[in-house]
PDB file of C-alpha atoms in Angstrom:
ATOM      1  CA  MET Z   1     -33.304  12.172 -12.599  1.00  0.00           C
ATOM      2  CA  LEU Z   2     -30.258  10.499 -10.625  1.00  0.00           C
ATOM      3  CA  ASP Z   3     -30.553   7.786 -13.724  1.00  0.00           C
ATOM      4  CA  ALA Z   4     -29.621  11.319 -16.208  1.00  0.00           C
ATOM      5  CA  ILE Z   5     -27.663  12.419 -13.926  1.00  0.00           C
ATOM      6  CA  ASN Z   6     -25.336   9.313 -13.163  1.00  0.00           C
ATOM      7  CA  THR Z   7     -25.448   9.040 -17.161  1.00  0.00           C
ATOM      8  CA  SER Z   8     -24.111  12.675 -17.920  1.00  0.00           C
ATOM      9  CA  LEU Z   9     -21.577  12.896 -15.235  1.00  0.00           C
ATOM     10  CA  PHE Z  10     -20.581   9.888 -14.416  1.00  0.00           C
ATOM     11  CA  THR Z  11     -20.513   7.307 -16.384  1.00  0.00           C
ATOM     12  CA  PRO Z  12     -18.312   6.943 -19.371  1.00  0.00           C
ATOM     13  CA  ILE Z  13     -20.117   8.490 -23.050  1.00  0.00           C
ATOM     14  CA  GLY Z  14     -18.608   7.273 -25.965  1.00  0.00           C
ATOM     15  CA  GLU Z  15     -15.959   4.954 -26.896  1.00  0.00           C
ATOM     16  CA  ASP Z  16     -13.252   7.042 -25.619  1.00  0.00           C
ATOM     17  CA  GLY Z  17     -14.093   5.755 -22.240  1.00  0.00           C
ATOM     18  CA  LEU Z  18     -15.205  10.002 -21.715  1.00  0.00           C
ATOM     19  CA  ILE Z  19     -16.647  11.126 -18.064  1.00  0.00           C
ATOM     20  CA  GLY Z  20     -19.032  13.705 -18.134  1.00  0.00           C
ATOM     21  CA  ILE Z  21     -17.757  15.392 -15.040  1.00  0.00           C
ATOM     22  CA  TYR Z  22     -14.265  15.598 -15.765  1.00  0.00           C
ATOM     23  CA  LEU Z  23     -15.043  17.014 -19.223  1.00  0.00           C
ATOM     24  CA  ILE Z  24     -17.114  19.623 -17.520  1.00  0.00           C
ATOM     25  CA  LEU Z  25     -14.217  20.160 -14.993  1.00  0.00           C
ATOM     26  CA  ASN Z  26     -11.878  20.830 -17.999  1.00  0.00           C
ATOM     27  CA  GLY Z  27     -14.877  23.001 -19.525  1.00  0.00           C
ATOM     28  CA  LEU Z  28     -14.136  25.044 -16.282  1.00  0.00           C
ATOM     29  CA  LYS Z  29     -10.157  25.185 -16.678  1.00  0.00           C
ATOM     30  CA  VAL Z  30     -10.381  26.409 -20.186  1.00  0.00           C
ATOM     31  CA  THR Z  31     -13.654  29.199 -19.522  1.00  0.00           C
ATOM     32  CA  LEU Z  32     -11.184  30.501 -16.441  1.00  0.00           C
ATOM     33  CA  ILE Z  33      -8.325  30.509 -18.937  1.00  0.00           C
ATOM     34  CA  VAL Z  34      -9.378  32.359 -21.027  1.00  0.00           C
ATOM     35  CA  THR Z  35     -11.205  34.742 -18.955  1.00  0.00           C
ATOM     36  CA  LEU Z  36      -7.894  35.120 -16.869  1.00  0.00           C
ATOM     37  CA  PHE Z  37      -5.532  36.106 -19.946  1.00  0.00           C
ATOM     38  CA  ALA Z  38      -7.834  37.637 -21.903  1.00  0.00           C
ATOM     39  CA  MET Z  39      -8.638  40.017 -19.075  1.00  0.00           C
ATOM     40  CA  ILE Z  40      -4.368  40.600 -18.105  1.00  0.00           C
ATOM     41  CA  LEU Z  41      -4.057  41.453 -22.415  1.00  0.00           C
ATOM     42  CA  GLY Z  42      -7.518  43.986 -22.047  1.00  0.00           C
ATOM     43  CA  ALA Z  43      -6.151  45.854 -19.120  1.00  0.00           C
ATOM     44  CA  ILE Z  44      -2.743  46.519 -21.297  1.00  0.00           C
ATOM     45  CA  LEU Z  45      -4.452  47.656 -24.750  1.00  0.00           C
ATOM     46  CA  GLY Z  46      -6.963  49.565 -22.914  1.00  0.00           C
ATOM     47  CA  VAL Z  47      -4.431  51.483 -20.775  1.00  0.00           C
ATOM     48  CA  ALA Z  48      -2.452  52.233 -24.278  1.00  0.00           C
ATOM     49  CA  THR Z  49      -5.571  53.056 -25.948  1.00  0.00           C
ATOM     50  CA  THR Z  50      -6.451  55.166 -23.531  1.00  0.00           C
ATOM     51  CA  LEU Z  51      -2.779  57.288 -23.203  1.00  0.00           C
ATOM     52  CA  MET Z  52      -3.762  57.015 -27.474  1.00  0.00           C
ATOM     53  CA  LYS Z  53      -6.635  58.410 -27.104  1.00  0.00           C
ATOM     54  CA  MET Z  54      -5.754  61.417 -25.005  1.00  0.00           C
ATOM     55  CA  SER Z  55      -2.952  62.615 -26.769  1.00  0.00           C
ATOM     56  CA  SER Z  56      -2.846  65.959 -28.835  1.00  0.00           C
ATOM     57  CA  ARG Z  57      -1.075  63.328 -31.840  1.00  0.00           C
ATOM     58  CA  TRP Z  58      -4.387  62.756 -34.279  1.00  0.00           C
ATOM     59  CA  TYR Z  59      -2.480  60.074 -35.522  1.00  0.00           C
ATOM     60  CA  LEU Z  60      -2.272  57.964 -32.150  1.00  0.00           C
ATOM     61  CA  ARG Z  61      -5.950  59.382 -31.534  1.00  0.00           C
ATOM     62  CA  TRP Z  62      -7.435  58.211 -34.738  1.00  0.00           C
ATOM     63  CA  PRO Z  63      -6.639  54.587 -34.875  1.00  0.00           C
ATOM     64  CA  ALA Z  64      -7.434  54.205 -31.384  1.00  0.00           C
ATOM     65  CA  ASN Z  65     -10.864  55.551 -32.284  1.00  0.00           C
ATOM     66  CA  LEU Z  66     -11.291  53.121 -35.182  1.00  0.00           C
ATOM     67  CA  TYR Z  67     -10.226  50.266 -33.245  1.00  0.00           C
ATOM     68  CA  VAL Z  68     -13.204  51.680 -30.149  1.00  0.00           C
ATOM     69  CA  GLY Z  69     -15.585  51.586 -32.483  1.00  0.00           C
ATOM     70  CA  VAL Z  70     -14.958  48.659 -34.486  1.00  0.00           C
ATOM     71  CA  ILE Z  71     -14.529  46.264 -31.380  1.00  0.00           C
ATOM     72  CA  ARG Z  72     -17.700  48.062 -29.704  1.00  0.00           C
ATOM     73  CA  GLY Z  73     -19.974  48.109 -32.543  1.00  0.00           C
ATOM     74  CA  THR Z  74     -19.852  44.369 -33.925  1.00  0.00           C
ATOM     75  CA  PRO Z  75     -20.658  41.298 -31.607  1.00  0.00           C
ATOM     76  CA  VAL Z  76     -17.635  39.398 -29.745  1.00  0.00           C
ATOM     77  CA  VAL Z  77     -17.865  35.823 -32.241  1.00  0.00           C
ATOM     78  CA  VAL Z  78     -17.905  37.483 -35.449  1.00  0.00           C
ATOM     79  CA  GLN Z  79     -15.165  39.004 -34.127  1.00  0.00           C
ATOM     80  CA  LEU Z  80     -13.999  35.145 -32.458  1.00  0.00           C
ATOM     81  CA  VAL Z  81     -14.460  33.521 -35.700  1.00  0.00           C
ATOM     82  CA  ILE Z  82     -13.092  36.215 -38.194  1.00  0.00           C
ATOM     83  CA  LEU Z  83     -10.381  36.224 -35.723  1.00  0.00           C
ATOM     84  CA  TYR Z  84      -9.532  32.317 -35.875  1.00  0.00           C
ATOM     85  CA  PHE Z  85     -10.464  31.188 -39.622  1.00  0.00           C
ATOM     86  CA  ILE Z  86      -9.214  34.529 -41.414  1.00  0.00           C
ATOM     87  CA  VAL Z  87      -6.685  36.855 -39.771  1.00  0.00           C
ATOM     88  CA  LEU Z  88      -4.696  33.529 -37.487  1.00  0.00           C
ATOM     89  CA  ALA Z  89      -5.366  30.613 -40.419  1.00  0.00           C
ATOM     90  CA  THR Z  90      -1.584  30.876 -41.174  1.00  0.00           C
ATOM     91  CA  TRP Z  91      -0.583  30.121 -38.746  1.00  0.00           C
ATOM     92  CA  ASP Z  92      -0.454  27.245 -36.159  1.00  0.00           C
ATOM     93  CA  VAL Z  93      -2.699  29.369 -33.466  1.00  0.00           C
ATOM     94  CA  ASP Z  94      -4.478  26.749 -31.172  1.00  0.00           C
ATOM     95  CA  LYS Z  95      -8.058  27.577 -30.107  1.00  0.00           C
ATOM     96  CA  VAL Z  96      -7.643  28.598 -26.398  1.00  0.00           C
ATOM     97  CA  SER Z  97      -4.583  31.002 -27.567  1.00  0.00           C
ATOM     98  CA  ALA Z  98      -6.922  32.375 -30.207  1.00  0.00           C
ATOM     99  CA  ALA Z  99     -10.148  32.509 -27.721  1.00  0.00           C
ATOM    100  CA  ILE Z 100      -7.806  34.786 -25.298  1.00  0.00           C
ATOM    101  CA  ILE Z 101      -6.973  37.055 -28.566  1.00  0.00           C
ATOM    102  CA  ALA Z 102      -9.969  37.696 -29.456  1.00  0.00           C
ATOM    103  CA  PHE Z 103     -11.030  38.142 -25.972  1.00  0.00           C
ATOM    104  CA  GLY Z 104      -8.184  39.738 -24.936  1.00  0.00           C
ATOM    105  CA  LEU Z 105      -9.340  42.554 -28.486  1.00  0.00           C
ATOM    106  CA  ASN Z 106     -12.275  42.772 -27.324  1.00  0.00           C
ATOM    107  CA  SER Z 107     -12.063  43.666 -23.837  1.00  0.00           C
ATOM    108  CA  GLY Z 108      -9.676  45.844 -24.390  1.00  0.00           C
ATOM    109  CA  ALA Z 109     -12.309  48.273 -25.993  1.00  0.00           C
ATOM    110  CA  TYR Z 110     -14.400  48.655 -23.452  1.00  0.00           C
ATOM    111  CA  ILE Z 111     -11.532  48.605 -20.566  1.00  0.00           C
ATOM    112  CA  SER Z 112     -10.248  51.637 -22.022  1.00  0.00           C
ATOM    113  CA  GLU Z 113     -14.001  53.540 -22.409  1.00  0.00           C
ATOM    114  CA  ILE Z 114     -13.613  52.363 -18.198  1.00  0.00           C
ATOM    115  CA  ILE Z 115     -10.246  53.996 -17.860  1.00  0.00           C
ATOM    116  CA  ARG Z 116     -11.254  57.589 -20.084  1.00  0.00           C
ATOM    117  CA  ALA Z 117     -14.669  57.506 -17.944  1.00  0.00           C
ATOM    118  CA  GLY Z 118     -13.003  56.974 -15.008  1.00  0.00           C
ATOM    119  CA  ILE Z 119     -10.481  59.865 -15.275  1.00  0.00           C
ATOM    120  CA  GLN Z 120     -12.867  62.126 -17.219  1.00  0.00           C
ATOM    121  CA  ALA Z 121     -14.866  61.481 -13.685  1.00  0.00           C
ATOM    122  CA  VAL Z 122     -12.324  62.799 -11.825  1.00  0.00           C
ATOM    123  CA  ASP Z 123     -13.019  67.177 -10.569  1.00  0.00           C
ATOM    124  CA  LYS Z 124     -11.196  68.645 -13.591  1.00  0.00           C
ATOM    125  CA  GLY Z 125     -10.543  71.296 -10.860  1.00  0.00           C
ATOM    126  CA  GLN Z 126      -7.861  68.744 -10.117  1.00  0.00           C
ATOM    127  CA  THR Z 127      -5.943  68.729 -12.976  1.00  0.00           C
ATOM    128  CA  GLU Z 128      -6.676  73.129 -13.365  1.00  0.00           C
ATOM    129  CA  ALA Z 129      -5.097  73.242  -9.604  1.00  0.00           C
ATOM    130  CA  ALA Z 130      -1.828  70.933  -9.751  1.00  0.00           C
ATOM    131  CA  ARG Z 131      -0.939  72.365 -13.002  1.00  0.00           C
ATOM    132  CA  SER Z 132      -0.931  75.703 -11.411  1.00  0.00           C
ATOM    133  CA  LEU Z 133       1.263  74.704  -8.785  1.00  0.00           C
ATOM    134  CA  GLY Z 134       3.537  73.950 -11.542  1.00  0.00           C
ATOM    135  CA  LEU Z 135       2.932  69.959 -12.320  1.00  0.00           C
ATOM    136  CA  SER Z 136       3.922  68.605 -15.389  1.00  0.00           C
ATOM    137  CA  GLN Z 137       0.836  67.636 -17.323  1.00  0.00           C
ATOM    138  CA  ALA Z 138       2.593  63.071 -16.567  1.00  0.00           C
ATOM    139  CA  VAL Z 139       3.071  64.701 -12.789  1.00  0.00           C
ATOM    140  CA  THR Z 140      -0.294  65.655 -12.855  1.00  0.00           C
ATOM    141  CA  MET Z 141      -1.757  62.542 -14.040  1.00  0.00           C
ATOM    142  CA  LYS Z 142       0.308  60.434 -12.150  1.00  0.00           C
ATOM    143  CA  GLU Z 143      -0.222  61.897  -8.459  1.00  0.00           C
ATOM    144  CA  VAL Z 144      -3.106  63.785  -8.630  1.00  0.00           C
ATOM    145  CA  ILE Z 145      -5.673  62.088 -11.361  1.00  0.00           C
ATOM    146  CA  LEU Z 146      -4.888  58.678 -11.338  1.00  0.00           C
ATOM    147  CA  PRO Z 147      -4.978  57.740  -7.465  1.00  0.00           C
ATOM    148  CA  GLN Z 148      -8.708  59.863  -8.065  1.00  0.00           C
ATOM    149  CA  ALA Z 149     -10.012  57.776 -10.875  1.00  0.00           C
ATOM    150  CA  VAL Z 150      -8.678  54.357  -9.384  1.00  0.00           C
ATOM    151  CA  LYS Z 151     -11.354  53.790  -7.278  1.00  0.00           C
ATOM    152  CA  ASN Z 152     -14.131  54.672 -10.203  1.00  0.00           C
ATOM    153  CA  ILE Z 153     -12.159  52.217 -12.313  1.00  0.00           C
ATOM    154  CA  LEU Z 154     -11.732  49.078 -10.176  1.00  0.00           C
ATOM    155  CA  PRO Z 155     -14.929  48.279  -9.388  1.00  0.00           C
ATOM    156  CA  ALA Z 156     -15.923  49.059 -13.297  1.00  0.00           C
ATOM    157  CA  LEU Z 157     -12.729  46.548 -14.138  1.00  0.00           C
ATOM    158  CA  GLY Z 158     -14.342  43.975 -11.781  1.00  0.00           C
ATOM    159  CA  ASN Z 159     -17.912  44.650 -13.675  1.00  0.00           C
ATOM    160  CA  GLU Z 160     -16.089  43.870 -17.209  1.00  0.00           C
ATOM    161  CA  PHE Z 161     -14.358  40.247 -15.661  1.00  0.00           C
ATOM    162  CA  ILE Z 162     -17.722  38.835 -14.964  1.00  0.00           C
ATOM    163  CA  VAL Z 163     -19.443  39.804 -17.925  1.00  0.00           C
ATOM    164  CA  LEU Z 164     -15.673  38.496 -19.674  1.00  0.00           C
ATOM    165  CA  LEU Z 165     -16.656  34.771 -18.036  1.00  0.00           C
ATOM    166  CA  LYS Z 166     -19.804  34.977 -20.353  1.00  0.00           C
ATOM    167  CA  GLU Z 167     -19.432  35.471 -22.664  1.00  0.00           C
ATOM    168  CA  THR Z 168     -16.852  33.135 -22.983  1.00  0.00           C
ATOM    169  CA  ALA Z 169     -19.411  30.726 -23.482  1.00  0.00           C
ATOM    170  CA  VAL Z 170     -19.021  31.277 -27.746  1.00  0.00           C
ATOM    171  CA  ILE Z 171     -15.814  30.056 -27.703  1.00  0.00           C
ATOM    172  CA  GLY Z 172     -17.369  26.224 -29.248  1.00  0.00           C
ATOM    173  CA  PHE Z 173     -17.857  28.720 -32.376  1.00  0.00           C
ATOM    174  CA  ILE Z 174     -13.879  27.741 -33.651  1.00  0.00           C
ATOM    175  CA  GLY Z 175     -14.042  23.438 -32.196  1.00  0.00           C
ATOM    176  CA  GLY Z 176     -12.840  25.123 -28.246  1.00  0.00           C
ATOM    177  CA  VAL Z 177     -13.995  22.695 -25.557  1.00  0.00           C
ATOM    178  CA  ASP Z 178     -14.766  25.444 -22.634  1.00  0.00           C
ATOM    179  CA  LEU Z 179     -17.636  24.939 -20.395  1.00  0.00           C
ATOM    180  CA  MET Z 180     -20.382  25.375 -22.200  1.00  0.00           C
ATOM    181  CA  ARG Z 181     -18.991  23.263 -25.465  1.00  0.00           C
ATOM    182  CA  SER Z 182     -18.052  20.410 -23.071  1.00  0.00           C
ATOM    183  CA  GLY Z 183     -22.045  20.377 -22.112  1.00  0.00           C
ATOM    184  CA  GLU Z 184     -22.943  20.089 -25.575  1.00  0.00           C
ATOM    185  CA  ILE Z 185     -20.942  17.602 -26.336  1.00  0.00           C
ATOM    186  CA  ILE Z 186     -21.977  15.673 -23.071  1.00  0.00           C
ATOM    187  CA  ARG Z 187     -25.838  16.383 -24.282  1.00  0.00           C
ATOM    188  CA  SER Z 188     -24.655  15.202 -27.916  1.00  0.00           C
ATOM    189  CA  ARG Z 189     -23.736  11.623 -26.931  1.00  0.00           C
ATOM    190  CA  THR Z 190     -26.462  11.124 -24.114  1.00  0.00           C
ATOM    191  CA  PHE Z 191     -29.435  12.417 -25.569  1.00  0.00           C
ATOM    192  CA  GLU Z 192     -29.842  14.182 -21.588  1.00  0.00           C
ATOM    193  CA  ASP Z 193     -30.272  17.903 -22.435  1.00  0.00           C
ATOM    194  CA  SER Z 194     -31.465  18.993 -18.704  1.00  0.00           C
ATOM    195  CA  VAL Z 195     -28.400  17.384 -16.303  1.00  0.00           C
ATOM    196  CA  PRO Z 196     -25.598  18.882 -18.527  1.00  0.00           C
ATOM    197  CA  LEU Z 197     -27.158  22.290 -19.492  1.00  0.00           C
ATOM    198  CA  PHE Z 198     -28.727  22.850 -15.992  1.00  0.00           C
ATOM    199  CA  THR Z 199     -25.039  21.676 -14.495  1.00  0.00           C
ATOM    200  CA  CYS Z 200     -23.618  24.434 -17.234  1.00  0.00           C
ATOM    201  CA  ALA Z 201     -25.398  27.262 -15.730  1.00  0.00           C
ATOM    202  CA  LEU Z 202     -24.876  25.915 -12.055  1.00  0.00           C
ATOM    203  CA  ILE Z 203     -21.409  26.446 -12.598  1.00  0.00           C
ATOM    204  CA  TYR Z 204     -21.678  29.556 -14.858  1.00  0.00           C
ATOM    205  CA  LEU Z 205     -24.019  31.171 -11.649  1.00  0.00           C
ATOM    206  CA  ALA Z 206     -21.419  30.379  -9.465  1.00  0.00           C
ATOM    207  CA  LEU Z 207     -18.970  32.020 -10.604  1.00  0.00           C
ATOM    208  CA  THR Z 208     -20.283  34.913 -11.941  1.00  0.00           C
ATOM    209  CA  TYR Z 209     -22.753  35.329  -7.562  1.00  0.00           C
ATOM    210  CA  SER Z 210     -19.032  34.444  -6.388  1.00  0.00           C
ATOM    211  CA  PHE Z 211     -17.411  37.238  -8.394  1.00  0.00           C
ATOM    212  CA  THR Z 212     -19.972  39.905  -7.758  1.00  0.00           C
ATOM    213  CA  PHE Z 213     -19.905  39.215  -3.934  1.00  0.00           C
ATOM    214  CA  MET Z 214     -16.674  39.418  -3.949  1.00  0.00           C
ATOM    215  CA  LEU Z 215     -16.362  42.682  -6.249  1.00  0.00           C
ATOM    216  CA  SER Z 216     -19.574  44.235  -3.687  1.00  0.00           C
ATOM    217  CA  LYS Z 217     -17.208  43.552  -0.538  1.00  0.00           C
ATOM    218  CA  PHE Z 218     -14.177  45.138  -2.600  1.00  0.00           C
ATOM    219  CA  GLU Z 219     -16.566  48.510  -3.555  1.00  0.00           C
ATOM    220  CA  LYS Z 220     -17.583  48.382   0.290  1.00  0.00           C
ATOM    221  CA  ARG Z 221     -13.870  49.062   1.255  1.00  0.00           C
ATOM    222  CA  LEU Z 222     -13.652  51.713  -1.574  1.00  0.00           C
ATOM    223  CA  LYS Z 223     -16.277  54.044   0.181  1.00  0.00           C
ATOM    224  CA  GLN Z 224     -15.587  53.298   3.744  1.00  0.00           C
ATOM    225  CA  SER Z 225     -11.564  54.785   2.409  1.00  0.00           C
ATOM    226  CA  ASP Z 226     -13.438  58.021   0.999  1.00  0.00           C
TER     227      ASP Z 226
END
């Protein structure tokens, strides 16, 4: 077992002198970068899509509903492959940027539903009371509804971040070298299956457990402030 660990992680595994642990760490960096920036892009798209879906104008609601329906109805790996090899084929877009765009588009649809559900969870009486006091729709949303909806939205956004982190494991389908792809490269060069794959699994587990732990602490703080 020690020989397998040394061969997979601490010994040059090719003519280029690449060491497995460095490849793993670089792959982890790509995974975290894609997850973070895709989440930011997804949040922006999610807010915009929510506003469009809640609009009284059909020409805003229709494309928003179509976007959410298409994204939620197709696998993220299919979206990633189509975006990189077809939509962005004529542009010189690197694999990491393409992955950020693809996962951001995917996350935006789900974040939109999270925000919408959080807003709709607020008692309608709150809106009626605010409007009866003469507040406009915009002011009611900003000052009354959103502050209450945030407590429902933020924990769900944390869960979406964790899901997004795990979904990025398919970046290798477009040739990107993320954490999972790093493990596959080590496995193909050393013919050692267990060490690289279990190493990747343990890193994913450590990341998701850490974020889940922080999210649970955050949720407890929100409950204490009620």
